[in-house]
Coordinates of C-alpha atoms in Angstrom, one line a residue:
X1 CA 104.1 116.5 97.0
X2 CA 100.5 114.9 97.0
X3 CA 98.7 114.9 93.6
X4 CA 95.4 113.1 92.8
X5 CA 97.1 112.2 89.5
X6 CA 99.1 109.8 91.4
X7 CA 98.2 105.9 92.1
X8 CA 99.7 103.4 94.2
X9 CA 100.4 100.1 93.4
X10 CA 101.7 97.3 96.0
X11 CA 104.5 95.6 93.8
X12 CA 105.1 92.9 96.2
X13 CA 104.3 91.4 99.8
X14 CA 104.9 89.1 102.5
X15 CA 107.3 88.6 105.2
X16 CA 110.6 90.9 105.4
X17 CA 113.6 89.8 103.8
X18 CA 116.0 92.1 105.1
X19 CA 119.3 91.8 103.3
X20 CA 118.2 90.1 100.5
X21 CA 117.8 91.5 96.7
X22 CA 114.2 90.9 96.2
X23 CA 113.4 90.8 92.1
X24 CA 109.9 92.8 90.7
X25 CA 108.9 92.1 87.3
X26 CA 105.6 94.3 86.7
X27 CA 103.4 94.3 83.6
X28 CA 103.5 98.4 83.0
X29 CA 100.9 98.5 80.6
X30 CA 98.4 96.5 83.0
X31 CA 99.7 98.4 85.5
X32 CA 98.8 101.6 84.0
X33 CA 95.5 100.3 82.6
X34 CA 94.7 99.3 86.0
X35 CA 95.5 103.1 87.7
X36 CA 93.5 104.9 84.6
X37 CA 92.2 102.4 82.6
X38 CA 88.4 104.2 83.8
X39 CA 89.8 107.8 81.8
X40 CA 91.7 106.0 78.8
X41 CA 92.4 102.9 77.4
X42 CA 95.4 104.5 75.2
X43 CA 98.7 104.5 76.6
X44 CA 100.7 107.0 76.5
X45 CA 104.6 107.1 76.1
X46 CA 106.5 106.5 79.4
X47 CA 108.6 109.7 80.2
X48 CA 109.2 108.9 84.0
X49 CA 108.7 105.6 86.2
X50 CA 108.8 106.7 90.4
X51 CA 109.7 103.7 92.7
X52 CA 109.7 103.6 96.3
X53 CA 108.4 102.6 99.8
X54 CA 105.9 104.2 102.1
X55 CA 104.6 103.1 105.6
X56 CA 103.2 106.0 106.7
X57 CA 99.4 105.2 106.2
X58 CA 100.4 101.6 108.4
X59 CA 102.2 103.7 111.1
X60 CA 105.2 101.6 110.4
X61 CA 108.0 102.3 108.6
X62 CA 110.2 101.3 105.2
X63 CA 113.4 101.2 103.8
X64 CA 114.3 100.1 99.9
X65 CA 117.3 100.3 98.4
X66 CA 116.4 100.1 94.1
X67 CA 118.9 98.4 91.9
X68 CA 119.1 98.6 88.5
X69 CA 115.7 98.9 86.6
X70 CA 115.6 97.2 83.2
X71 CA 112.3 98.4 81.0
X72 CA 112.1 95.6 78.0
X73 CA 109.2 95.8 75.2
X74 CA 107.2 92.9 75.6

């Protein structure tokens, strides 16, 4: 479902590593300051995280398989 309250953010890039566990550490708070930092610079508490991968706006196409997702305080 398409919402203008959602924001895209490219957590990695490069060349395909097919097979291969790929590790992501992102910065949520920048992350989030970056998406809506231009309505509020208060964040509020994280009640759900979405992950995945989209091609459709390349015509291409994706496939991720997520592991386990560790959230640590800074």
């Amino acid at each position: 479902v398409f919402s203008a309250r959602v924001r895209y953010l490219v957590a990695g890039q490069g060349p395909p590593r097919p097979g291969q566990w790929v590790p992501v550490d992102r910065p949520l708070a920048e992350d989030f300051l970056r998406a809506f930092g231009h309505e509020t610079r208060s964040l509020p508490p994280l009640i759900a995280l979405a992950v995945g991968a989209d091609a459709d706006n390349t015509g291409g196409s994706s496939l991720a398989v997520v592991g386990d997702l560790l959230l640590v305080q800074p």
